[in-house]
PDB file of C-alpha atoms in Angstrom:
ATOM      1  CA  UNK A 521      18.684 134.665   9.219  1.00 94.00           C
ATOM      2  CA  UNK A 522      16.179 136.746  11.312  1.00 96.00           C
ATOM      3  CA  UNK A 523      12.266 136.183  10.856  1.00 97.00           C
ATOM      4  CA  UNK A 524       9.892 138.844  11.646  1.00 97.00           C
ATOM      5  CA  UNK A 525       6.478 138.260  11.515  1.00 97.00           C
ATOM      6  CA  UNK A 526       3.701 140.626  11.588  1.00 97.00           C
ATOM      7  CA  UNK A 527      -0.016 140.621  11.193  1.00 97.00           C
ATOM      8  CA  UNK A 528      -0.857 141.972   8.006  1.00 98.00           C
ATOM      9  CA  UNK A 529       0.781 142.915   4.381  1.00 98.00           C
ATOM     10  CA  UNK A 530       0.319 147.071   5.784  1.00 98.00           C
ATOM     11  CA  UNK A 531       2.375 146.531   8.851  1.00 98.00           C
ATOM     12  CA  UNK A 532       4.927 144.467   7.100  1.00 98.00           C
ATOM     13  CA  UNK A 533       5.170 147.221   4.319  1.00 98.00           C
ATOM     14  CA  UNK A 534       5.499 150.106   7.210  1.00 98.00           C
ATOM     15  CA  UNK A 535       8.354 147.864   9.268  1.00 98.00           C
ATOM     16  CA  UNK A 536      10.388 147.629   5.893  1.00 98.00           C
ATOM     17  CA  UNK A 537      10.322 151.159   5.049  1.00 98.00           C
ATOM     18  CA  UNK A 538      11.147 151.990   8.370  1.00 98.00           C
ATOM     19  CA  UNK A 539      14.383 149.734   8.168  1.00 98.00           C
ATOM     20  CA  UNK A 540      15.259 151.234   4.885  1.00 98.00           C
ATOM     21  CA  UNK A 541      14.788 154.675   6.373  1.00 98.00           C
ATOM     22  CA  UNK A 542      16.796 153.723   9.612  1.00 98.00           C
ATOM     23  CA  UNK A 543      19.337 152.187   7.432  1.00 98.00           C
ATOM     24  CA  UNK A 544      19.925 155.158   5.175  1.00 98.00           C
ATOM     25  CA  UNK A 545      19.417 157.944   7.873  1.00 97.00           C
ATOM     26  CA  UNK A 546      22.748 155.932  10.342  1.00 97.00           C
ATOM     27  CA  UNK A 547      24.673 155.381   6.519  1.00 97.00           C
ATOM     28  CA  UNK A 548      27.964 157.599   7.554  1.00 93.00           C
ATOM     29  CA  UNK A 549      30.348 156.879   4.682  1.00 89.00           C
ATOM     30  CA  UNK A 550      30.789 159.883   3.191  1.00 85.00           C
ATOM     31  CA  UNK A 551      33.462 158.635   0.357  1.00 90.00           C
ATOM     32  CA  UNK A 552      30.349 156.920  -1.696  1.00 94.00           C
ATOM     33  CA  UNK A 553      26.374 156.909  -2.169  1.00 97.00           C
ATOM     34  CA  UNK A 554      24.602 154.110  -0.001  1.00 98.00           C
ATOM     35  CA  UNK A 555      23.453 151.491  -2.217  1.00 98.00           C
ATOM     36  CA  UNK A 556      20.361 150.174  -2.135  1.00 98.00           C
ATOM     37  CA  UNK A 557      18.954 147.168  -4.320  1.00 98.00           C
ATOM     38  CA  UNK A 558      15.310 147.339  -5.379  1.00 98.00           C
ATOM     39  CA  UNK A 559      12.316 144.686  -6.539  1.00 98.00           C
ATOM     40  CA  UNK A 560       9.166 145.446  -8.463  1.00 95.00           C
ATOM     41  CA  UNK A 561       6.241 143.412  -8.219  1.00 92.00           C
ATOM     42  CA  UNK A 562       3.319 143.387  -6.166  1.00 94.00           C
ATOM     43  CA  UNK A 563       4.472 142.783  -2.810  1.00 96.00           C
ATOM     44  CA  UNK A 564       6.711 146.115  -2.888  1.00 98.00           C
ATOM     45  CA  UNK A 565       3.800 148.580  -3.575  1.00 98.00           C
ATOM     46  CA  UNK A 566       3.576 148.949  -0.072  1.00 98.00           C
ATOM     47  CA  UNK A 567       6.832 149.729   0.946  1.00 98.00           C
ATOM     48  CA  UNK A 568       7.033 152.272  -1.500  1.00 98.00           C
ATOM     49  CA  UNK A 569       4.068 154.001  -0.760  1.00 98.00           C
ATOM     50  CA  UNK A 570       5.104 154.350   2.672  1.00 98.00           C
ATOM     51  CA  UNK A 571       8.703 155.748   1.761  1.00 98.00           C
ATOM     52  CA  UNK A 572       6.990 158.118  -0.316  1.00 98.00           C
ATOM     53  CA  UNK A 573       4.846 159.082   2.709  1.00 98.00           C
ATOM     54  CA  UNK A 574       8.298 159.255   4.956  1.00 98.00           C
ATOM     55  CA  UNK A 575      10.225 161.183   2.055  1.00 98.00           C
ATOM     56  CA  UNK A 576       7.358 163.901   2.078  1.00 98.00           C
ATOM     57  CA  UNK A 577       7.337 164.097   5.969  1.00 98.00           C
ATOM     58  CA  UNK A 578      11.119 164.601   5.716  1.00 98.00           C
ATOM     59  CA  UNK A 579      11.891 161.945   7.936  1.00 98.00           C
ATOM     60  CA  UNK A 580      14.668 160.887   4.934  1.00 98.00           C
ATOM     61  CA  UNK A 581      15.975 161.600   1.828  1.00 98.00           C
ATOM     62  CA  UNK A 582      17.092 159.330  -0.965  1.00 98.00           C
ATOM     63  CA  UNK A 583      19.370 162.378  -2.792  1.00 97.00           C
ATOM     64  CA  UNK A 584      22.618 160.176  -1.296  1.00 97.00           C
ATOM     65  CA  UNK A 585      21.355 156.860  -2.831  1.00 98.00           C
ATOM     66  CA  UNK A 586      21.799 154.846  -5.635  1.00 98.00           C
ATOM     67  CA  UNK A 587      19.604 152.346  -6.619  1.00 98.00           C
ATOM     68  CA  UNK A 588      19.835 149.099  -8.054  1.00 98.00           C
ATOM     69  CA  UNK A 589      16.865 147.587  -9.726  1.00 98.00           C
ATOM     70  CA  UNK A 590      16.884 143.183  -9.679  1.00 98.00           C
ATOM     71  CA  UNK A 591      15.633 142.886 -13.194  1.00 97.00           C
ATOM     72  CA  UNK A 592      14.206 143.853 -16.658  1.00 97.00           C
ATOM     73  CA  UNK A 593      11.473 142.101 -19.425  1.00 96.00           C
ATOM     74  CA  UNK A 594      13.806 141.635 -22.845  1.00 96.00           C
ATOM     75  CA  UNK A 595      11.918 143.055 -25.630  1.00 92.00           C
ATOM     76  CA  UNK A 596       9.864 145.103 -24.048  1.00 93.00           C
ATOM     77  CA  UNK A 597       9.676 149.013 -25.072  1.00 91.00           C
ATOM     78  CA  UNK A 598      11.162 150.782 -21.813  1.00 89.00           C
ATOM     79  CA  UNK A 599       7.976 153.157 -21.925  1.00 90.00           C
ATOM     80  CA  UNK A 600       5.158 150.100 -21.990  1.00 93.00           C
ATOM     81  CA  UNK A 601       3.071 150.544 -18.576  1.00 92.00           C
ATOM     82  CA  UNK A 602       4.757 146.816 -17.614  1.00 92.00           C
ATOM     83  CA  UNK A 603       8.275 147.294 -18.026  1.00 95.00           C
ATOM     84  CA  UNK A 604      10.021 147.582 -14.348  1.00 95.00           C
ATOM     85  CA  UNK A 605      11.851 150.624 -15.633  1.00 96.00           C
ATOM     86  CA  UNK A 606       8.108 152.231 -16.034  1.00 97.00           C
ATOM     87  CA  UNK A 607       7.166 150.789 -12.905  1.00 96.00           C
ATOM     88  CA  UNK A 608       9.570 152.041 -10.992  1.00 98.00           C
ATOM     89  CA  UNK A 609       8.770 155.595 -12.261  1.00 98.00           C
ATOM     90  CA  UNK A 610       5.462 155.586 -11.227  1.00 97.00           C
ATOM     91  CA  UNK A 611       5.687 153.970  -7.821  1.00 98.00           C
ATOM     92  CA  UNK A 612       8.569 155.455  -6.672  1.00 98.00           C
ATOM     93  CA  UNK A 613      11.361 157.681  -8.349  1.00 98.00           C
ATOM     94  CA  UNK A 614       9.273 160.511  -9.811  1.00 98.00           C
ATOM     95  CA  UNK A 615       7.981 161.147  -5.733  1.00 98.00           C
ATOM     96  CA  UNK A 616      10.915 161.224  -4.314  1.00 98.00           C
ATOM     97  CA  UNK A 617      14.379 163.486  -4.620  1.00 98.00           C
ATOM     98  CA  UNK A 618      16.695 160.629  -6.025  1.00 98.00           C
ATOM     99  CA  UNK A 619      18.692 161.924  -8.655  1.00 97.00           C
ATOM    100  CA  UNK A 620      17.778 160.097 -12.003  1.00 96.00           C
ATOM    101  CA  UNK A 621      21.554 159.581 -12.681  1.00 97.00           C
ATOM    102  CA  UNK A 622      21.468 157.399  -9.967  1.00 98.00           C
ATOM    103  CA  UNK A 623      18.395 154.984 -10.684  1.00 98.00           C
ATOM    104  CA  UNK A 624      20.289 151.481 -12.565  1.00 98.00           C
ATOM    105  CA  UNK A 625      17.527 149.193 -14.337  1.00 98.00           C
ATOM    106  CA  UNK A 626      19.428 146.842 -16.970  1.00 97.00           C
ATOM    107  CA  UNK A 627      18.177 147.666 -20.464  1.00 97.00           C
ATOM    108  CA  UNK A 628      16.331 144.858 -21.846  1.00 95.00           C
ATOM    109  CA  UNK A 629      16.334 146.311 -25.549  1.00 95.00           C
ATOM    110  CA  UNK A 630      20.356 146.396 -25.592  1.00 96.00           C
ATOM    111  CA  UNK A 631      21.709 145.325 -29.008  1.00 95.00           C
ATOM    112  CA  UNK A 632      24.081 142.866 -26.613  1.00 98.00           C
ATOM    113  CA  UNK A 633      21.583 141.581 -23.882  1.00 97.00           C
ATOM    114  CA  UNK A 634      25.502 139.544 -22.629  1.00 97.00           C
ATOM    115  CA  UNK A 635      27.508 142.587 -22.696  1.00 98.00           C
ATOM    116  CA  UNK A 636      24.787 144.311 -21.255  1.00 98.00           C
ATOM    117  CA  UNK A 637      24.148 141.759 -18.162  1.00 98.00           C
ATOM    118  CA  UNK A 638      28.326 141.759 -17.468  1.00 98.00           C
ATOM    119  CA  UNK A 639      28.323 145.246 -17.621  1.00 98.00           C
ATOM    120  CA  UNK A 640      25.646 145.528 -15.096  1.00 98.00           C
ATOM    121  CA  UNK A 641      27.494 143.107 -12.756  1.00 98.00           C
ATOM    122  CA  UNK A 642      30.589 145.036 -13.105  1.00 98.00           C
ATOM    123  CA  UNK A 643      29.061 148.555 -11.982  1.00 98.00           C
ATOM    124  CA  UNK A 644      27.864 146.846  -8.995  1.00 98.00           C
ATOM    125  CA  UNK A 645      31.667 146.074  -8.008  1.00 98.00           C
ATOM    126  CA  UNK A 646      32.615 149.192  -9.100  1.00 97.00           C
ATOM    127  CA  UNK A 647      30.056 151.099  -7.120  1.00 97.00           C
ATOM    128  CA  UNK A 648      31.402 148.755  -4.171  1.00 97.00           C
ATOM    129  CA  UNK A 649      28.601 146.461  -3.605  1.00 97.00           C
ATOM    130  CA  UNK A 650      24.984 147.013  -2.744  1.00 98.00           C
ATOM    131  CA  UNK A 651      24.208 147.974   0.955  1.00 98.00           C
ATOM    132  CA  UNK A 652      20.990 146.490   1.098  1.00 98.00           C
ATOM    133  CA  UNK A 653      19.193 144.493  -1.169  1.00 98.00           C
ATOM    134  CA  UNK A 654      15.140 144.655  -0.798  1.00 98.00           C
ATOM    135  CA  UNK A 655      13.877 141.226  -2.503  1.00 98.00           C
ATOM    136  CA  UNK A 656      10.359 139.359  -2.622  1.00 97.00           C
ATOM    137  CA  UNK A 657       9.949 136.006  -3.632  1.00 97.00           C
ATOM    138  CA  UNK A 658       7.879 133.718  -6.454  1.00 94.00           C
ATOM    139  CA  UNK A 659       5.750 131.458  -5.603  1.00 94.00           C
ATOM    140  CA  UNK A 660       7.837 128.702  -6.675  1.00 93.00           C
ATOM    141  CA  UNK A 661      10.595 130.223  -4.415  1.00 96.00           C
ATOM    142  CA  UNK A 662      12.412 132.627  -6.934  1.00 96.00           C
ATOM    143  CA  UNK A 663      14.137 135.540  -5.700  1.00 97.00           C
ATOM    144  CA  UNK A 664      14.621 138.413  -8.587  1.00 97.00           C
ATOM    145  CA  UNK A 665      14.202 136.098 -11.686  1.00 96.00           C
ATOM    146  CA  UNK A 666      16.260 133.545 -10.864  1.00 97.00           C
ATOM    147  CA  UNK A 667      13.599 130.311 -11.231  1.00 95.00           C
ATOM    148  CA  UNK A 668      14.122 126.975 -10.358  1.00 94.00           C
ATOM    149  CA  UNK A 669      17.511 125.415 -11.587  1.00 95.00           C
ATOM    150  CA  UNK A 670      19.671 128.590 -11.384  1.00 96.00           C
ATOM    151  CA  UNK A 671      22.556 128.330 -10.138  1.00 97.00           C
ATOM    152  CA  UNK A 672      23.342 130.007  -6.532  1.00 98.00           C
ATOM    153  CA  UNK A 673      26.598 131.243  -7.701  1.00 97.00           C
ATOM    154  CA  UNK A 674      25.154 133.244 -10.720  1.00 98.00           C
ATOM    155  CA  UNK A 675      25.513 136.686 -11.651  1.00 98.00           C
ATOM    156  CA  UNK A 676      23.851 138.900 -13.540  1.00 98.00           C
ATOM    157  CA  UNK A 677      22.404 137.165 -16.486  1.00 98.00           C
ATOM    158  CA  UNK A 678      19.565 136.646 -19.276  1.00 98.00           C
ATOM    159  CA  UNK A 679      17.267 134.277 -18.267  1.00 97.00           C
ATOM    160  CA  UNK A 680      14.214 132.077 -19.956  1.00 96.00           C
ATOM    161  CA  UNK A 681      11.558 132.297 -17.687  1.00 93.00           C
ATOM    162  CA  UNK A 682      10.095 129.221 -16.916  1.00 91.00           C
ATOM    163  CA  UNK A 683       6.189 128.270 -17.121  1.00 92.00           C
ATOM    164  CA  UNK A 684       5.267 129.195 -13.415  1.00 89.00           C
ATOM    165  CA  UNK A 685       7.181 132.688 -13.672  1.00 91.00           C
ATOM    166  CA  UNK A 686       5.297 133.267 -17.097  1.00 93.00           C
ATOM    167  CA  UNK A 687       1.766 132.238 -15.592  1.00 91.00           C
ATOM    168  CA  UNK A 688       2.054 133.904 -12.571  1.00 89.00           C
ATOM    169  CA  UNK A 689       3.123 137.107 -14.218  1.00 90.00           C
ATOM    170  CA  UNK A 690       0.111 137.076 -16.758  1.00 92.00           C
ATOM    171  CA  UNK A 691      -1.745 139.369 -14.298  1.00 90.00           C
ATOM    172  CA  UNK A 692      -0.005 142.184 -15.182  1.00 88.00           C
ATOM    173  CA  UNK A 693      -0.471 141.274 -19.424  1.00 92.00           C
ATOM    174  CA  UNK A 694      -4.360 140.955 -19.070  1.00 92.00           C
ATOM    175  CA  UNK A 695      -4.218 137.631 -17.661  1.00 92.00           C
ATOM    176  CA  UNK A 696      -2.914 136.247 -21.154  1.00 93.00           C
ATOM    177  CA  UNK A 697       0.524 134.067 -20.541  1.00 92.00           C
ATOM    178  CA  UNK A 698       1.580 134.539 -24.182  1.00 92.00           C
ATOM    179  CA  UNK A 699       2.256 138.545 -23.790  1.00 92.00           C
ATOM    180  CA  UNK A 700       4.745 138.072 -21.179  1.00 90.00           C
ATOM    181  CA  UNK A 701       8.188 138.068 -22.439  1.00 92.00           C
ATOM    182  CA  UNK A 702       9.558 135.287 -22.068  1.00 93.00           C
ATOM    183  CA  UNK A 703      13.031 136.293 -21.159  1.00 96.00           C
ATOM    184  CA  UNK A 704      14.416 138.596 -18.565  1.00 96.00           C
ATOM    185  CA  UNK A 705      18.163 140.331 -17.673  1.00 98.00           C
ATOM    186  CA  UNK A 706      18.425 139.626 -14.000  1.00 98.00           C
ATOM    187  CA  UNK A 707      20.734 139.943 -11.208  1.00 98.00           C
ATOM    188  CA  UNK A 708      21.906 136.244 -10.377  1.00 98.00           C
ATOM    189  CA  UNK A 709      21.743 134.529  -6.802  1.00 98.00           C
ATOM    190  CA  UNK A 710      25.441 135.481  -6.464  1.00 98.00           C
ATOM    191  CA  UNK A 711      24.997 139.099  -6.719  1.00 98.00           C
ATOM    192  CA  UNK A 712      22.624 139.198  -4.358  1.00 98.00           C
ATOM    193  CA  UNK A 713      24.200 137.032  -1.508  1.00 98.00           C
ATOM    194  CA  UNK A 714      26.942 139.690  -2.074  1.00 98.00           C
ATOM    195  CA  UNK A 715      24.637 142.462  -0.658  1.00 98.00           C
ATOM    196  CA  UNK A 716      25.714 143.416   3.117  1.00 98.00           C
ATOM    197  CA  UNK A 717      22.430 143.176   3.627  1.00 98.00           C
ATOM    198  CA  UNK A 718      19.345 140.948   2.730  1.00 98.00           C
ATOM    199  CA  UNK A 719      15.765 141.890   3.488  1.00 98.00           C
ATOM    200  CA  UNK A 720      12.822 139.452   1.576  1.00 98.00           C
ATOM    201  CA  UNK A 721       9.894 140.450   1.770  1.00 98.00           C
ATOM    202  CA  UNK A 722       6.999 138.362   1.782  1.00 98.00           C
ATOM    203  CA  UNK A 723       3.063 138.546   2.023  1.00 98.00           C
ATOM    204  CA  UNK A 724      -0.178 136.415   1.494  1.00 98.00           C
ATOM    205  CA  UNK A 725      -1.033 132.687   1.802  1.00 97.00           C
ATOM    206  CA  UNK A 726      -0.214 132.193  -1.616  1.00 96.00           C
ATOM    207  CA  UNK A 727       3.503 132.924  -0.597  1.00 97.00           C
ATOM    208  CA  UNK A 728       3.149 130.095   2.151  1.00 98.00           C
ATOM    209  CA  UNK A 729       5.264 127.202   0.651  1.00 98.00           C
ATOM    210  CA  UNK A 730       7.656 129.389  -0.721  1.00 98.00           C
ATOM    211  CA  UNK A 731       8.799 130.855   2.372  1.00 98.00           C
ATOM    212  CA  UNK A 732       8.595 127.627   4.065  1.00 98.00           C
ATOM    213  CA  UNK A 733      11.083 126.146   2.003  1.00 98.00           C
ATOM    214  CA  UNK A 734      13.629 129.436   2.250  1.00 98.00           C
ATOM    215  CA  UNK A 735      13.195 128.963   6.231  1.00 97.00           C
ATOM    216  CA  UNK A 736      13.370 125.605   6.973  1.00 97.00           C
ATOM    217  CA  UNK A 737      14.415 123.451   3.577  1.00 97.00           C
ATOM    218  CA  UNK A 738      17.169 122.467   2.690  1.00 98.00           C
ATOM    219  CA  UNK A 739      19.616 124.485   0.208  1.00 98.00           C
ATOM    220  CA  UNK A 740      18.568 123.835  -3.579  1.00 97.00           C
ATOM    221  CA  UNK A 741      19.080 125.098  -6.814  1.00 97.00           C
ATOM    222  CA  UNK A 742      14.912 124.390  -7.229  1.00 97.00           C
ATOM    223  CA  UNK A 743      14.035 126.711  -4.691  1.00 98.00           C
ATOM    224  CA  UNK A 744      16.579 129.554  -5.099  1.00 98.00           C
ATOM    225  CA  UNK A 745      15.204 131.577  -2.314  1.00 98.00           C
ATOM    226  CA  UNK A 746      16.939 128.789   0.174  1.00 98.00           C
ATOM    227  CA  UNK A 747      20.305 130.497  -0.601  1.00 98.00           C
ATOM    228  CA  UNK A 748      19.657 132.742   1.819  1.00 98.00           C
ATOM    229  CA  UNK A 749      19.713 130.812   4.812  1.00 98.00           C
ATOM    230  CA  UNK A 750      23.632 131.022   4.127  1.00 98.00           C
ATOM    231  CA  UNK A 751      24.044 134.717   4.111  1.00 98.00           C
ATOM    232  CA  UNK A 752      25.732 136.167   7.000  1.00 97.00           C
ATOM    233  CA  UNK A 753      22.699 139.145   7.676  1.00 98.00           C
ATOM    234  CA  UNK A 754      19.572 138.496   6.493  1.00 98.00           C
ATOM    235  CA  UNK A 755      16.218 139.415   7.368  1.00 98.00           C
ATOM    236  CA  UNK A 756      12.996 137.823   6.356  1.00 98.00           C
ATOM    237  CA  UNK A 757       9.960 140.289   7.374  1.00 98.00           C
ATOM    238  CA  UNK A 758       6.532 138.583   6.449  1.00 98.00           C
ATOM    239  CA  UNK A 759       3.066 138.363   7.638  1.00 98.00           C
ATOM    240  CA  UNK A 760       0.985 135.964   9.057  1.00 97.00           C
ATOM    241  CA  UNK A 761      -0.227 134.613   6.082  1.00 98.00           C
ATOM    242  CA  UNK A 762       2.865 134.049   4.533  1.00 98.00           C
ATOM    243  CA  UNK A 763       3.968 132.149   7.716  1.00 98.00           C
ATOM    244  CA  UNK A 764       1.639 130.059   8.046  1.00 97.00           C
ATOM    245  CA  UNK A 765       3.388 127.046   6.933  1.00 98.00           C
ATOM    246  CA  UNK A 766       6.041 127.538   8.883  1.00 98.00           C
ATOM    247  CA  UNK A 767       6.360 124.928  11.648  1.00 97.00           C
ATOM    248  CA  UNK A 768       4.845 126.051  15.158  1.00 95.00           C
ATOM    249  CA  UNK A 769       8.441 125.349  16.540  1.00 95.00           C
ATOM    250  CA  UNK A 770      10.344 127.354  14.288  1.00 95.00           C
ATOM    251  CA  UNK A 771       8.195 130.392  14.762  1.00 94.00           C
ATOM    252  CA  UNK A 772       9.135 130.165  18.533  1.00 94.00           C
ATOM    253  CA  UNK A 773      13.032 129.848  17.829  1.00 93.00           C
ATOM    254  CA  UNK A 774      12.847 132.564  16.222  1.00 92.00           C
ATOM    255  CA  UNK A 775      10.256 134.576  18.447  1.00 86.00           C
ATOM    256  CA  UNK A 776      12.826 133.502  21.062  1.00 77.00           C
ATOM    257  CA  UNK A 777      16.154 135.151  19.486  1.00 73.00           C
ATOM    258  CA  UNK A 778      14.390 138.437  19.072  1.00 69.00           C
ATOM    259  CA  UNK A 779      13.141 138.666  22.819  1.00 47.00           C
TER     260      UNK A 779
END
């Protein structure tokens, strides 16, 4: 794991879309797309704003991308202004020259939310993997919607979202808890540890605990961000707020392997 902190949520936001830029400009397999994997949320408003400012200075082009979206509300009418699919419209696809066939948000309204989950894990092996996976983290250390007690070998799967998730999402319902769904189709630990690459993202002191857990805690099922301290490549980029539980000593380690 790498940890990269800066000073504020706008220079963390410009650092990632500069990786995903660099990453995409030096991808030189020409026998498939590069695959990238994608959060909503808050945290990644700014990263996509700034690709969008980088895709309209031409300094990259997503038209040799496919994109893999974390998760999806269940129940929720693909067109309602909170859905991800909706989300991901408006802060992203419809500014940029990604080819629509190539956007991949699970459907939360399928007739067979199973079938529908296993068939979104299997066109991730078939596209051969995700490149890089963009993720941001809850509060109470979830990465996509995997809460506390998932299991760090899942896959894609429907999940009940616990009490925490469903509070903490309220902001985007009007700050009422009860119009949240309360389920979700989400990529599981598993699929993501299978990305070559990892970047979380992570901003705000409200993100504090979280992040010190996935850095220096030990591996649990409670904290499902801590799963990636076993992947073999990835990248935490966060800003000083977020770190600010982190231990004065591990901030140097790691200030120390970068220099």
């Amino acid at each position: 794991m790498r940890l990269l902190i800066y000073p504020d949520y706008e220079t963390v936001s410009s650092k990632v879309a500069d990786h995903i830029c660099k990453v995409i400009n030096n991808y030189d397999n020409k026998s498939r797309p590069f695959v990238l994997g994608l959060p909503a949320g808050s945290t990644p408003l700014g990263t996509y704003k700034e690709l969008i400012r980088r895709f309209k200075d031409k300094l990259v082009s997503f038209k040799n991308v496919i994109t893999i979206n974390m998760d999806e509300y269940v129940d929720i009418p693909e067109k309602n202004p909170q859905s991800y699919r909706t989300y991901m419209y408006e802060n992203f696809f419809r500014h940029i020259d990604i080819p629509q066939k190539n956007t991949h948000i699970p459907s939360g309204n399928a007739r067979d939310l199973e079938k529908e989950a296993a068939n979104y894990e299997a066109m991730i092996s078939d596209l051969g993997g995700v490149d890089l996976f963009i993720a941001g983290v809850g509060r109470d250390g979830h990465i996509a919607l995997n809460v506390a007690g998932s299991s760090l070998s899942s896959r894609t799967h429907v999940q009940k979202l616990n009490k925490k998730t469903i509070e903490a999402n309220a902001r985007f319902f009007g700050n009422d808890p009860g119009r949240v769904p309360a389920r979700a189709i989400t990529v599981g630990v598993g699929t993501i540890m299978d990305a070559k690459q990892v970047l979380l993202v992570v901003s705000g002191q409200d993100k504090a605990e979280a992040l010190k857990h996935g850095v220096e805690g030990s591996i649990s099922h409670m904290w499902t961000v801590t799963a990636l301290q076993l992947h073999q490549d990835a990248i935490v980029m966060c800003d000083e707020a977020a770190a600010s539980a982190i231990s004065h000593e591990t901030v140097e380690m790691f200030r120390f392997q970068e220099s």
